[in-house]
PDB file of C-alpha atoms in Angstrom:
ATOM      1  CA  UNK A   1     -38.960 -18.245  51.665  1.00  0.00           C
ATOM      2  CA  UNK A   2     -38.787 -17.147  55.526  1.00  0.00           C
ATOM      3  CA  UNK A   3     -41.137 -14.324  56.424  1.00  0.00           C
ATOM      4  CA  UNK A   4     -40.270 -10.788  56.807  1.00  0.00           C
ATOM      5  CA  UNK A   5     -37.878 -10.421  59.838  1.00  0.00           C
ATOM      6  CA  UNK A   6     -38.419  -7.401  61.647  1.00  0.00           C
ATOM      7  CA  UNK A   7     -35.790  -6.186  63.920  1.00  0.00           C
ATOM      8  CA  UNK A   8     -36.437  -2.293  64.918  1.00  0.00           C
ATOM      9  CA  UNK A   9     -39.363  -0.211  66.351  1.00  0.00           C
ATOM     10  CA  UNK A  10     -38.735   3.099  68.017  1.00  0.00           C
ATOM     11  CA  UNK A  11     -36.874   3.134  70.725  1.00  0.00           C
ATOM     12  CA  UNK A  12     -35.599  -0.062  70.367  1.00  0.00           C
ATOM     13  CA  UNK A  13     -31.782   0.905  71.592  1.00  0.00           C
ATOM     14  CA  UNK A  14     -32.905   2.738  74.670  1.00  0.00           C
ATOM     15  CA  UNK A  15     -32.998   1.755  78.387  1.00  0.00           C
ATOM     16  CA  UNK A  16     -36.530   1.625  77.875  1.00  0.00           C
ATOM     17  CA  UNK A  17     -37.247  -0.291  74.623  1.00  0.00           C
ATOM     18  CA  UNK A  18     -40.933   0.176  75.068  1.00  0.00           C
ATOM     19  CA  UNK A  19     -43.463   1.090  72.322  1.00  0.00           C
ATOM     20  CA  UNK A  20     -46.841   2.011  71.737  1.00  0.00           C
ATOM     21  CA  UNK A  21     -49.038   2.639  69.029  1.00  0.00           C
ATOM     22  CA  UNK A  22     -52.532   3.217  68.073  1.00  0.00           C
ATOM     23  CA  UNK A  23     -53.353   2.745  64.627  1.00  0.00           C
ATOM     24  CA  UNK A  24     -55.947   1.381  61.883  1.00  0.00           C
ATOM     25  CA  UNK A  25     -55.369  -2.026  59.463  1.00  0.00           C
ATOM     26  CA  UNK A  26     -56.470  -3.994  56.517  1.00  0.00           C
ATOM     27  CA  UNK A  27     -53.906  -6.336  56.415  1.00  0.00           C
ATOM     28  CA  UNK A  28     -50.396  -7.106  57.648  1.00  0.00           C
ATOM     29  CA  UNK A  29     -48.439  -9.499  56.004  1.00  0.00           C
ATOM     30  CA  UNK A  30     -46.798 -13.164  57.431  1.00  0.00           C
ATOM     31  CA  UNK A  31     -43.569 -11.568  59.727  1.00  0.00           C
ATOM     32  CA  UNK A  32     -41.893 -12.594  62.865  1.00  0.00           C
ATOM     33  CA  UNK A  33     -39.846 -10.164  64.916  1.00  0.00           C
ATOM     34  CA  UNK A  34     -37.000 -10.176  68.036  1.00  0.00           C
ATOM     35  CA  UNK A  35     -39.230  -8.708  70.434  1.00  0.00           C
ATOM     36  CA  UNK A  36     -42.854  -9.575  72.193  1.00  0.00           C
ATOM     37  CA  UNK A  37     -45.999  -8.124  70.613  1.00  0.00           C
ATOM     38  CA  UNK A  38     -48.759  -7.422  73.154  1.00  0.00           C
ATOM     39  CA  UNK A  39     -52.002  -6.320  71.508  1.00  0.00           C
ATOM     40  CA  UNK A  40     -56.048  -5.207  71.828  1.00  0.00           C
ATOM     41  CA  UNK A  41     -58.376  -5.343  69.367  1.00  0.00           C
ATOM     42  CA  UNK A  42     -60.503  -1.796  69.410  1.00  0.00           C
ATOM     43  CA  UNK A  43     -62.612  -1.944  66.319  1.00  0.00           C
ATOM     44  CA  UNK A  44     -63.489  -4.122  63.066  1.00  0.00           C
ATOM     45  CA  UNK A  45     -63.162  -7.935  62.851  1.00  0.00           C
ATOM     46  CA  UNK A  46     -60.464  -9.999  61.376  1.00  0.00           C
ATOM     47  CA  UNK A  47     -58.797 -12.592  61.560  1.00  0.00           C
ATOM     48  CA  UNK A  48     -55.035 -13.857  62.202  1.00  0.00           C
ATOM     49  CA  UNK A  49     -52.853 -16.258  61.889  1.00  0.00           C
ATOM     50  CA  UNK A  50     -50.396 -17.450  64.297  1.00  0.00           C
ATOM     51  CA  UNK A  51     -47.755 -20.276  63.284  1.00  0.00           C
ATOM     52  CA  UNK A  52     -50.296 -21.683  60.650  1.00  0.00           C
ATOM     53  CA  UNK A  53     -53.504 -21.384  63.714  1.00  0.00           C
ATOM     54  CA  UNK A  54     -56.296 -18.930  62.520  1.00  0.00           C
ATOM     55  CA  UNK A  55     -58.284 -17.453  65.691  1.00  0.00           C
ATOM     56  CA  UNK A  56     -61.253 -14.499  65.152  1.00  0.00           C
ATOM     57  CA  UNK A  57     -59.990 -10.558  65.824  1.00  0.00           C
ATOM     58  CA  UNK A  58     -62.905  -8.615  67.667  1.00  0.00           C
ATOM     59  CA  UNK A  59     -63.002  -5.754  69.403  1.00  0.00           C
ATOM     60  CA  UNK A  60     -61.822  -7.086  73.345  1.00  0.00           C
ATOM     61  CA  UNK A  61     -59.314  -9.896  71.700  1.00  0.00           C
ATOM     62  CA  UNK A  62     -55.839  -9.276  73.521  1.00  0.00           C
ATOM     63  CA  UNK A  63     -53.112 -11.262  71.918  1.00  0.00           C
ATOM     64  CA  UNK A  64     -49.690 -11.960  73.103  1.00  0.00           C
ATOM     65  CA  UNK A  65     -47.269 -12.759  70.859  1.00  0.00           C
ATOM     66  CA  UNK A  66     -43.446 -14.077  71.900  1.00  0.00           C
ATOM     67  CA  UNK A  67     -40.451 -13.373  69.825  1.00  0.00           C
ATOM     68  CA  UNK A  68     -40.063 -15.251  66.666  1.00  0.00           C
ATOM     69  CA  UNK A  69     -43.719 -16.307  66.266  1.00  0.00           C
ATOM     70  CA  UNK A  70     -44.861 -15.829  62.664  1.00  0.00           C
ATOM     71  CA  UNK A  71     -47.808 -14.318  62.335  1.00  0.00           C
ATOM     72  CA  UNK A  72     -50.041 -11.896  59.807  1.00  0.00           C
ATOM     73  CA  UNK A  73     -53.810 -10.610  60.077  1.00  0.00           C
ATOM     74  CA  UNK A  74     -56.812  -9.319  57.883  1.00  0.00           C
ATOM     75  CA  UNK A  75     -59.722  -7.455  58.685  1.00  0.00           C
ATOM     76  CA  UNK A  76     -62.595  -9.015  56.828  1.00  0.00           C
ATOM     77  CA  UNK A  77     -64.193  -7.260  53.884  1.00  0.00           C
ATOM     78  CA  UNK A  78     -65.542  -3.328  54.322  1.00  0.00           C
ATOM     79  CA  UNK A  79     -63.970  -3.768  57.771  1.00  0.00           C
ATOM     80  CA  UNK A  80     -61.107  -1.654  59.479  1.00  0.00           C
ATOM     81  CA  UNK A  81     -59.108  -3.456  62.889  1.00  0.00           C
ATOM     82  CA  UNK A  82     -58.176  -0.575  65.156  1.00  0.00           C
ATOM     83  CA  UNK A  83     -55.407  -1.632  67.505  1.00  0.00           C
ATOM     84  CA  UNK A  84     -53.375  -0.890  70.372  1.00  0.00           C
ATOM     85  CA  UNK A  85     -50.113  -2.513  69.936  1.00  0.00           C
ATOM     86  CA  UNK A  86     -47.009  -2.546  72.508  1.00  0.00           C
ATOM     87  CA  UNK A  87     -43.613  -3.685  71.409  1.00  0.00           C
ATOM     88  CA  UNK A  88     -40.919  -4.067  73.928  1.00  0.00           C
ATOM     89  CA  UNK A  89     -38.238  -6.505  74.660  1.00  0.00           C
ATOM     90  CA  UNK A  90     -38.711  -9.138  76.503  1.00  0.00           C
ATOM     91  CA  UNK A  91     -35.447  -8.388  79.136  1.00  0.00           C
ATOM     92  CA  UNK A  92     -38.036  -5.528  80.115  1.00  0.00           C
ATOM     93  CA  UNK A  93     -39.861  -8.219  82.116  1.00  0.00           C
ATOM     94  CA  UNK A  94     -37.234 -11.687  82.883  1.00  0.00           C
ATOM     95  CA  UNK A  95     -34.680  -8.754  84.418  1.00  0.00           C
ATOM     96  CA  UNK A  96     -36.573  -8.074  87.824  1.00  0.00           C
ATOM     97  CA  UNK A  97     -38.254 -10.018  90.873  1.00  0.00           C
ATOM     98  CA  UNK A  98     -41.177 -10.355  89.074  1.00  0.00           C
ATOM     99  CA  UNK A  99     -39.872 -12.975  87.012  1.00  0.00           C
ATOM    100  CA  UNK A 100     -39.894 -15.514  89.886  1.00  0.00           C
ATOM    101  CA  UNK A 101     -43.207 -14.449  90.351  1.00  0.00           C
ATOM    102  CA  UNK A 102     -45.145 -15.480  86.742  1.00  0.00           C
ATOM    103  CA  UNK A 103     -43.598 -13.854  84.600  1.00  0.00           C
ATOM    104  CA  UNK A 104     -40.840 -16.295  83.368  1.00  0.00           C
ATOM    105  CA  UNK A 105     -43.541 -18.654  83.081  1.00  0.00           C
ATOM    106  CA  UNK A 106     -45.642 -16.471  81.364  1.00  0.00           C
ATOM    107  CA  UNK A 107     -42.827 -15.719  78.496  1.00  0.00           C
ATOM    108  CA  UNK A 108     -40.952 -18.864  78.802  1.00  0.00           C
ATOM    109  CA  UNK A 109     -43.087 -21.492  79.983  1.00  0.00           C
ATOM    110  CA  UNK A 110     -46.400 -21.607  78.386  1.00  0.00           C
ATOM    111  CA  UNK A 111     -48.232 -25.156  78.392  1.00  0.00           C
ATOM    112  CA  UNK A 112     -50.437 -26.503  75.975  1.00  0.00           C
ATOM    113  CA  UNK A 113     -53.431 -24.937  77.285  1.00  0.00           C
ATOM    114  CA  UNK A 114     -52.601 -21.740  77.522  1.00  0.00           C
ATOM    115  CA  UNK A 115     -53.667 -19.876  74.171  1.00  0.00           C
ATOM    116  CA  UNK A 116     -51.894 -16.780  72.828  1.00  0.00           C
ATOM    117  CA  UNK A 117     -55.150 -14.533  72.899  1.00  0.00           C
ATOM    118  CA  UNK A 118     -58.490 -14.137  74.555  1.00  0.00           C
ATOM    119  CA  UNK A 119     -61.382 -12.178  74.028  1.00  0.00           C
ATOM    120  CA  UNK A 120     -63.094 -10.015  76.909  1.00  0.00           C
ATOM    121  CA  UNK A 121     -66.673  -9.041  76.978  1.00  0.00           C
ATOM    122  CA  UNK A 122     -68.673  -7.000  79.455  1.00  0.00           C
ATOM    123  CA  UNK A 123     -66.767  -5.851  82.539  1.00  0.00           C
ATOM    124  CA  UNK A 124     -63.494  -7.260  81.778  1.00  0.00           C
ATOM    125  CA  UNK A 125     -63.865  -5.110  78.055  1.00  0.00           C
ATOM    126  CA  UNK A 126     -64.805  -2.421  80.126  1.00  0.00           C
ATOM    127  CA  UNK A 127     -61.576  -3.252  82.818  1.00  0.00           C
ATOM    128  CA  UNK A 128     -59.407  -3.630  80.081  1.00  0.00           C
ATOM    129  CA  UNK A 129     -60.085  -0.755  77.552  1.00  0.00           C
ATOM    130  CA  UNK A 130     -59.729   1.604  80.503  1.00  0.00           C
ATOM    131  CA  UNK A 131     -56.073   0.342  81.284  1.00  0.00           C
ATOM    132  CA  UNK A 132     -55.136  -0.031  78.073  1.00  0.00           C
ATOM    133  CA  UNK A 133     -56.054   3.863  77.290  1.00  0.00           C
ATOM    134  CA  UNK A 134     -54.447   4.782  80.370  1.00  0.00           C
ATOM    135  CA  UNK A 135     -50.953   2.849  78.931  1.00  0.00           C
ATOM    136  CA  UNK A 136     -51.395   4.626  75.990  1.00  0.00           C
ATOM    137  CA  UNK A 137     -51.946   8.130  77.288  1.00  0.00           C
ATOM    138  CA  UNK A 138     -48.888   8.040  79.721  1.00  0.00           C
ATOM    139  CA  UNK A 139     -47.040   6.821  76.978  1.00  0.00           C
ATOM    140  CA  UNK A 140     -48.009   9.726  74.680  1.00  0.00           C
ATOM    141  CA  UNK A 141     -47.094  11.870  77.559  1.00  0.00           C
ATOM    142  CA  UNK A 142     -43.810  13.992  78.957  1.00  0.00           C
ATOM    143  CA  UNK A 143     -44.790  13.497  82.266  1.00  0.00           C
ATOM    144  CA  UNK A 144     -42.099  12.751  85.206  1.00  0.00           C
ATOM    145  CA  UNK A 145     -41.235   8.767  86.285  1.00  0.00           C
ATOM    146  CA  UNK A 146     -43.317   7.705  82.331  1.00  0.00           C
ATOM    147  CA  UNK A 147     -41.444   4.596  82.757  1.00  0.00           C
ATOM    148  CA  UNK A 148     -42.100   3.443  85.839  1.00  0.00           C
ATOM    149  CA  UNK A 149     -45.498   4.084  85.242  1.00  0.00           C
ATOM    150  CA  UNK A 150     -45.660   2.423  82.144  1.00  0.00           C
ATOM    151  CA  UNK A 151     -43.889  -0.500  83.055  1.00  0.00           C
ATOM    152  CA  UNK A 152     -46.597  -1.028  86.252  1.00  0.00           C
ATOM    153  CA  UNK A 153     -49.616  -0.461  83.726  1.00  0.00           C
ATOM    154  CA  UNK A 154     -47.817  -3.092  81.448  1.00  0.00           C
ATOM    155  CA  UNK A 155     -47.562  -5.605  84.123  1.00  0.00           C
ATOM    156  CA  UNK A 156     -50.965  -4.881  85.194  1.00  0.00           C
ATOM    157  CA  UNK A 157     -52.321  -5.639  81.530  1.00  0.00           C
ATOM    158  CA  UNK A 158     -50.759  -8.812  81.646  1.00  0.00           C
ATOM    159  CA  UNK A 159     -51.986  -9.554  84.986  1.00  0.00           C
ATOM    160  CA  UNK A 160     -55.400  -9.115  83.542  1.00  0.00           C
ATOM    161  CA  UNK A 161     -54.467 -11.256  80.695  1.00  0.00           C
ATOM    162  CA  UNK A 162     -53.465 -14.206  82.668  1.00  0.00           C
ATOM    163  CA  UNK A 163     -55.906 -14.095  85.040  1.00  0.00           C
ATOM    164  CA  UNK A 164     -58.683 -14.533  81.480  1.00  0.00           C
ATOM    165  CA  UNK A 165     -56.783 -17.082  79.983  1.00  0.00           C
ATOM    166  CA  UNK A 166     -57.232 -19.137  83.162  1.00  0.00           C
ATOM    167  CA  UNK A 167     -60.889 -18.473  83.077  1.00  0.00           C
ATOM    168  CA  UNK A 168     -61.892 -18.647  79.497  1.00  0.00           C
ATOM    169  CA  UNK A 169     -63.381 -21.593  78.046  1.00  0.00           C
ATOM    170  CA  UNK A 170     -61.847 -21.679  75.075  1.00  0.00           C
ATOM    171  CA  UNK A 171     -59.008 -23.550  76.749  1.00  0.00           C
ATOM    172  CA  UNK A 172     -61.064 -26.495  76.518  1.00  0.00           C
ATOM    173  CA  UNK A 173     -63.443 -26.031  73.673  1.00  0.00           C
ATOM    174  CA  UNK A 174     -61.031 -24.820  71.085  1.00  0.00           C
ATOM    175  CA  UNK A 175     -58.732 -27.418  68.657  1.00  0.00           C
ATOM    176  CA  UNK A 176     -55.830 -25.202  68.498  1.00  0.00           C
ATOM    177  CA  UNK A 177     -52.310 -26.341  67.820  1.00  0.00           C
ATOM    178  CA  UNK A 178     -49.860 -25.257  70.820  1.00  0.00           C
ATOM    179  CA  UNK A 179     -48.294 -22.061  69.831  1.00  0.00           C
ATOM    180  CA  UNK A 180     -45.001 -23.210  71.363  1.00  0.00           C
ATOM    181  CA  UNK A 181     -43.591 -26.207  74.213  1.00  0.00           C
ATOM    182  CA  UNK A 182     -41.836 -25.601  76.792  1.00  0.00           C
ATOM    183  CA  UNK A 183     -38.602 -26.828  75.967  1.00  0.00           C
ATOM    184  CA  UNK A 184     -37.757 -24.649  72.799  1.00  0.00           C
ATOM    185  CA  UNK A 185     -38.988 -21.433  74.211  1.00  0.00           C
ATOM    186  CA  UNK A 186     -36.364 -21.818  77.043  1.00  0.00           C
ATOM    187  CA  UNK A 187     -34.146 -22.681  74.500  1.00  0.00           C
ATOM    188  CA  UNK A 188     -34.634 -19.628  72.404  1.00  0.00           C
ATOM    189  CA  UNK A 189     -34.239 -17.242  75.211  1.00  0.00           C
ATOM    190  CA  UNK A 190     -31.123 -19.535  75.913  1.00  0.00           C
ATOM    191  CA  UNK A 191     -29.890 -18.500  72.725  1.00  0.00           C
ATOM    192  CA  UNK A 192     -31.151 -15.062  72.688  1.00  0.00           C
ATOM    193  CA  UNK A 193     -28.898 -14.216  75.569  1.00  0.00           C
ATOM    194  CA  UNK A 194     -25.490 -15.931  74.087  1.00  0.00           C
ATOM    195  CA  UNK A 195     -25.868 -15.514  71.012  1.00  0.00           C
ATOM    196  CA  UNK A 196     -22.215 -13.614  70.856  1.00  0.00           C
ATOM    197  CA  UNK A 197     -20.596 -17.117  72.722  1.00  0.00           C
ATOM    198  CA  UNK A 198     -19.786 -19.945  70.346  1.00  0.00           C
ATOM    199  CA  UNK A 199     -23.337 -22.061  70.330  1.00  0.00           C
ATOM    200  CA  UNK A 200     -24.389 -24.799  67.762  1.00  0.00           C
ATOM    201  CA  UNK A 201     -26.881 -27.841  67.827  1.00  0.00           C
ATOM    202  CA  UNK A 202     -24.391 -30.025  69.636  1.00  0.00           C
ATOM    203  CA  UNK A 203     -24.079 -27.570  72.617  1.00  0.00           C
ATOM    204  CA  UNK A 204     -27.425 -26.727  72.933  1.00  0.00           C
ATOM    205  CA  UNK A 205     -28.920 -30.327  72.758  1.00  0.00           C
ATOM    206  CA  UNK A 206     -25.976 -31.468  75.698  1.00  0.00           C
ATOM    207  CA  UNK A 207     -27.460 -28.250  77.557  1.00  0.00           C
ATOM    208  CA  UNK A 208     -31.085 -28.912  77.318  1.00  0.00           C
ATOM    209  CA  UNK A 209     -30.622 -32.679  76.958  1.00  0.00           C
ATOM    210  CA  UNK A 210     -32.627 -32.535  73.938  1.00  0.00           C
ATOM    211  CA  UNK A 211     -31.930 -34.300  70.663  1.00  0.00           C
ATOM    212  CA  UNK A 212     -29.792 -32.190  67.984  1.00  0.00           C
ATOM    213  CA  UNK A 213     -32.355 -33.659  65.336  1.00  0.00           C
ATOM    214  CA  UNK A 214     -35.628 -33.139  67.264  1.00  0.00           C
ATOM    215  CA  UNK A 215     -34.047 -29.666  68.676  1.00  0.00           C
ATOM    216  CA  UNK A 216     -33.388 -28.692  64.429  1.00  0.00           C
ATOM    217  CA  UNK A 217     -36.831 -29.756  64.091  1.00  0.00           C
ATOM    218  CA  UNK A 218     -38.336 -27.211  67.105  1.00  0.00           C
ATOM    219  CA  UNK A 219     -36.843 -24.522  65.563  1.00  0.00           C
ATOM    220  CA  UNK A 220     -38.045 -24.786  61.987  1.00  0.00           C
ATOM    221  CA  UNK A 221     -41.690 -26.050  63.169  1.00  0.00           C
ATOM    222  CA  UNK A 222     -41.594 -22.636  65.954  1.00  0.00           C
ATOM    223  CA  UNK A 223     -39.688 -20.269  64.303  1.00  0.00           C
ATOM    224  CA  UNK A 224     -39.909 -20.540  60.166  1.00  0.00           C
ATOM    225  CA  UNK A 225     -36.301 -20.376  60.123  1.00  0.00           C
ATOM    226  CA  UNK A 226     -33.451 -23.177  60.892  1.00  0.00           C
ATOM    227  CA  UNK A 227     -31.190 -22.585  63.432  1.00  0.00           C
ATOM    228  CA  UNK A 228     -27.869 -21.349  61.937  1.00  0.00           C
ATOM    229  CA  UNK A 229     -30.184 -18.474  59.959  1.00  0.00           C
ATOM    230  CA  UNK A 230     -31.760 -17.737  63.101  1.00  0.00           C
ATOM    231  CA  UNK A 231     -28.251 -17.328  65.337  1.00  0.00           C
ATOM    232  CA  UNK A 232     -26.593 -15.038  62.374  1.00  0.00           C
ATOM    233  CA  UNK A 233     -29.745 -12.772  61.808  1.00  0.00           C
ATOM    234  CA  UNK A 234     -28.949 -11.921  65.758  1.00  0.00           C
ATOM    235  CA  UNK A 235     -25.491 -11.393  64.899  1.00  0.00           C
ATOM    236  CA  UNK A 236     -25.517  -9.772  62.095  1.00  0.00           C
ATOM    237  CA  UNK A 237     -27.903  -7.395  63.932  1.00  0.00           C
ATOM    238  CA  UNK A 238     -25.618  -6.897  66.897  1.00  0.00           C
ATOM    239  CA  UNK A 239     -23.009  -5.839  63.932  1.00  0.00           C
ATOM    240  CA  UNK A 240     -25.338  -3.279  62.428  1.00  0.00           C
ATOM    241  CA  UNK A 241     -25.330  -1.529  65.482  1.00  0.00           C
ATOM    242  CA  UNK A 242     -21.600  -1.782  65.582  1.00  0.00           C
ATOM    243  CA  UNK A 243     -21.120  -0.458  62.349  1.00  0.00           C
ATOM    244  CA  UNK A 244     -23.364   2.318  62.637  1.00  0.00           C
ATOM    245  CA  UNK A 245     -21.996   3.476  66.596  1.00  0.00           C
ATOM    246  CA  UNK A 246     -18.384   2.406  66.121  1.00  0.00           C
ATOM    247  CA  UNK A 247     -15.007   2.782  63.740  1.00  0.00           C
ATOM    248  CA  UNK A 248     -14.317  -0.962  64.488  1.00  0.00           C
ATOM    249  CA  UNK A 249     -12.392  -2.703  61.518  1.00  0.00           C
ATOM    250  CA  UNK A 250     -15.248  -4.584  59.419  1.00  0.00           C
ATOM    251  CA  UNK A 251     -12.857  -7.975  60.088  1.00  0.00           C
ATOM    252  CA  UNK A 252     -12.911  -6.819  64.102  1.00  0.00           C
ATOM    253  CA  UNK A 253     -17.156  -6.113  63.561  1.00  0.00           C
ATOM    254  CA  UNK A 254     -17.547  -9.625  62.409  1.00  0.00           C
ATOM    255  CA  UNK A 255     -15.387 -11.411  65.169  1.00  0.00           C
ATOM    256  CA  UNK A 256     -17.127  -9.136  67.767  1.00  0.00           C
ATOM    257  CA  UNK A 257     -20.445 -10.051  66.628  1.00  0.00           C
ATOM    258  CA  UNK A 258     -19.792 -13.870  67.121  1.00  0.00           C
ATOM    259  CA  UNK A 259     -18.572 -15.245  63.913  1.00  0.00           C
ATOM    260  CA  UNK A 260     -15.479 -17.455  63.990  1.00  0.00           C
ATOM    261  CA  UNK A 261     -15.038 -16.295  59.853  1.00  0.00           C
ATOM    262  CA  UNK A 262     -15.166 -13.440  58.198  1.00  0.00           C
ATOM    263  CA  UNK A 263     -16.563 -15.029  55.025  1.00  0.00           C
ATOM    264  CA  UNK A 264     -19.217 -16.730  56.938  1.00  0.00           C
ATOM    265  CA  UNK A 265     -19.591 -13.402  58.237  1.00  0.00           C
ATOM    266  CA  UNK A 266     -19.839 -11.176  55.050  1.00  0.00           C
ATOM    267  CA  UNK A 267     -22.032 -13.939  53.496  1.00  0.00           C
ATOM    268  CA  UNK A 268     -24.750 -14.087  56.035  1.00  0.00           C
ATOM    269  CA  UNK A 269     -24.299 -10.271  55.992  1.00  0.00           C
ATOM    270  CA  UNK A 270     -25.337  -9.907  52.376  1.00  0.00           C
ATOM    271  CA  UNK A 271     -27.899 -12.793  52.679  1.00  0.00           C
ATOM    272  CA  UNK A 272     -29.686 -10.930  55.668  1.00  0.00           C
ATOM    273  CA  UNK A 273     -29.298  -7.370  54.414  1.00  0.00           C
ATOM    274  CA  UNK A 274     -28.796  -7.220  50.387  1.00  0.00           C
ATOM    275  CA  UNK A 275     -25.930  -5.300  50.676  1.00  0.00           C
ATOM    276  CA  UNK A 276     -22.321  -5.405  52.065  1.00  0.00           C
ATOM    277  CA  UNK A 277     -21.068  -4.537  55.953  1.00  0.00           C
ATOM    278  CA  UNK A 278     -19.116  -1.710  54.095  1.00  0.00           C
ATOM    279  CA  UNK A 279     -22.073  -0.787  52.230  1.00  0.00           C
ATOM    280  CA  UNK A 280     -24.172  -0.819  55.467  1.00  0.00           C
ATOM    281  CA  UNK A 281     -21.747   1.432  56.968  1.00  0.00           C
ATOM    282  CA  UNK A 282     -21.750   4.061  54.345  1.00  0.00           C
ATOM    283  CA  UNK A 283     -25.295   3.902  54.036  1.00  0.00           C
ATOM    284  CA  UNK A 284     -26.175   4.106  57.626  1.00  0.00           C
ATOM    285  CA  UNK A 285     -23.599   7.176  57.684  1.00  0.00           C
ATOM    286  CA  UNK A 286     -24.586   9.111  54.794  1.00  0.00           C
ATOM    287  CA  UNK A 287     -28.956   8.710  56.846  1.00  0.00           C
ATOM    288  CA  UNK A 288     -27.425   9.991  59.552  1.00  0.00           C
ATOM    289  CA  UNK A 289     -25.524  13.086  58.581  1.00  0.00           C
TER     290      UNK A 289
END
């Protein structure tokens, strides 16, 4: 059983799929989503587990989380974790300059010794609650150029993310299991950007002159999901929003979305969302009237 695919935060459609929240946990269960999760720890202690790695949760822990990671956290017992948690899409930060300048490698490139959180004591807590507050309030606010300014706040919360990770010792003392290589990350993005042109294991491997077998294997081991499941739950989400925001055919929906056949279509349709495309539709219509 794959874990819970999430696919939708607020906001997510607009041309600033950005989101912040501020809220309290005890648990959230094993999930993986389409978008990056950026993170700090306010209160409690936890712990969480990323791709089968368990690291602490303290207040100061920032974690950074790229699409399709699995991942699910607990506070320990008679303990809350309050958190500040972003969600935005990850064409937020690859479609400017400053992708040439980090950021690709950041999202895209990360080594083995880069790990996907650090915690922050003294002055850099101090640094980094004070920006992260700052991120949140202009986000709870109406005032003029928000996204601009929440978009320079973001980068300068990464900034102060990747400067720590270089510094903290962890790198070297910790036995932790590389969240990701190189190679499949670029591959997913790959994929993540074509996913309506015809792609399989053949053209991919010939692109990235990787094995098919090994690249089949990259998937499962990074994802939790094989790699046809993992193309159609992107199409068949690029079809919800064409059912929902269009009066396409359902035969035209599935052709538009990708698929070469409309039974492969309507299958992986049902699989993904329990229900039919026509069911979808009328559902989707009757919640929005």
């Amino acid at each position: 059983m794959y874990p819970q695919y999430l696919f939708e935060y607020p906001n997510i459609d607009s041309d600033f799929p950005f989101h912040m929240k501020k809220k309290r946990y005890t648990s959230v269960p094993s999930h993986r989503h389409d978008f990056i999760e950026f993170s700090f720890v306010l209160e409690g202690k936890g712990i969480e587990r990323i791709n089968g790695t368990e690291h602490d949760l303290l207040p100061g822990t920032i974690v950074l989380l790229l699409p399709y990671q699995i991942h699910e956290y607990r506070a320990h017992a008679d303990e809350t974790l309050q958190m500040y948690i972003c969600n935005f899409d990850m064409k937020l930060l690859t479609s400017g300059p400053e992708s040439a300048w980090g950021l690709h490698e950041l999202l895209l490139g990360r080594d083995n010794a880069q790990p996907a959180y650090i915690h922050l004591q003294g002055k850099a807590y101090d640094e980094a609650l004070q920006l992260w507050e700052r991120l949140y309030q202009e986000h709870e606010s109406s005032l003029a150029w928000k996204p601009i300014m929440i978009r320079a706040l973001l980068l300068e919360a990464l900034s102060l993310f990747v400067r720590n990770s270089s510094q903290h010792d962890q790198i070297q003392k910790e036995k932790q299991r590389p969240v990701s290589s190189n190679g499949i990350w670029l591959v997913v993005q790959y994929v993540y950007d074509h996913y309506l042109d015809p792609i399989s294991l053949t053209t991919l491997s010939e692109r990235f002159h990787m094995h098919p077998t090994w690249l089949s294997t990259q998937f499962g081991e990074a994802l939790g999901i094989n790699f046809v499941d993992f193309l159609h739950e992107l199409r068949i989400r690029h079809a919800c929003s064409l059912l929902i925001s269009s009066d396409l055919p359902i035969s035209q929906v599935a052709f538009e979305s990708g698929f070469s056949s409309y039974p492969t279509f309507s299958r992986a349709f049902l699989r993904i969302k329990g229900m039919t495309p026509r069911q979808y539709r009328e559902q989707q219509g009757q919640v929005q009237r």
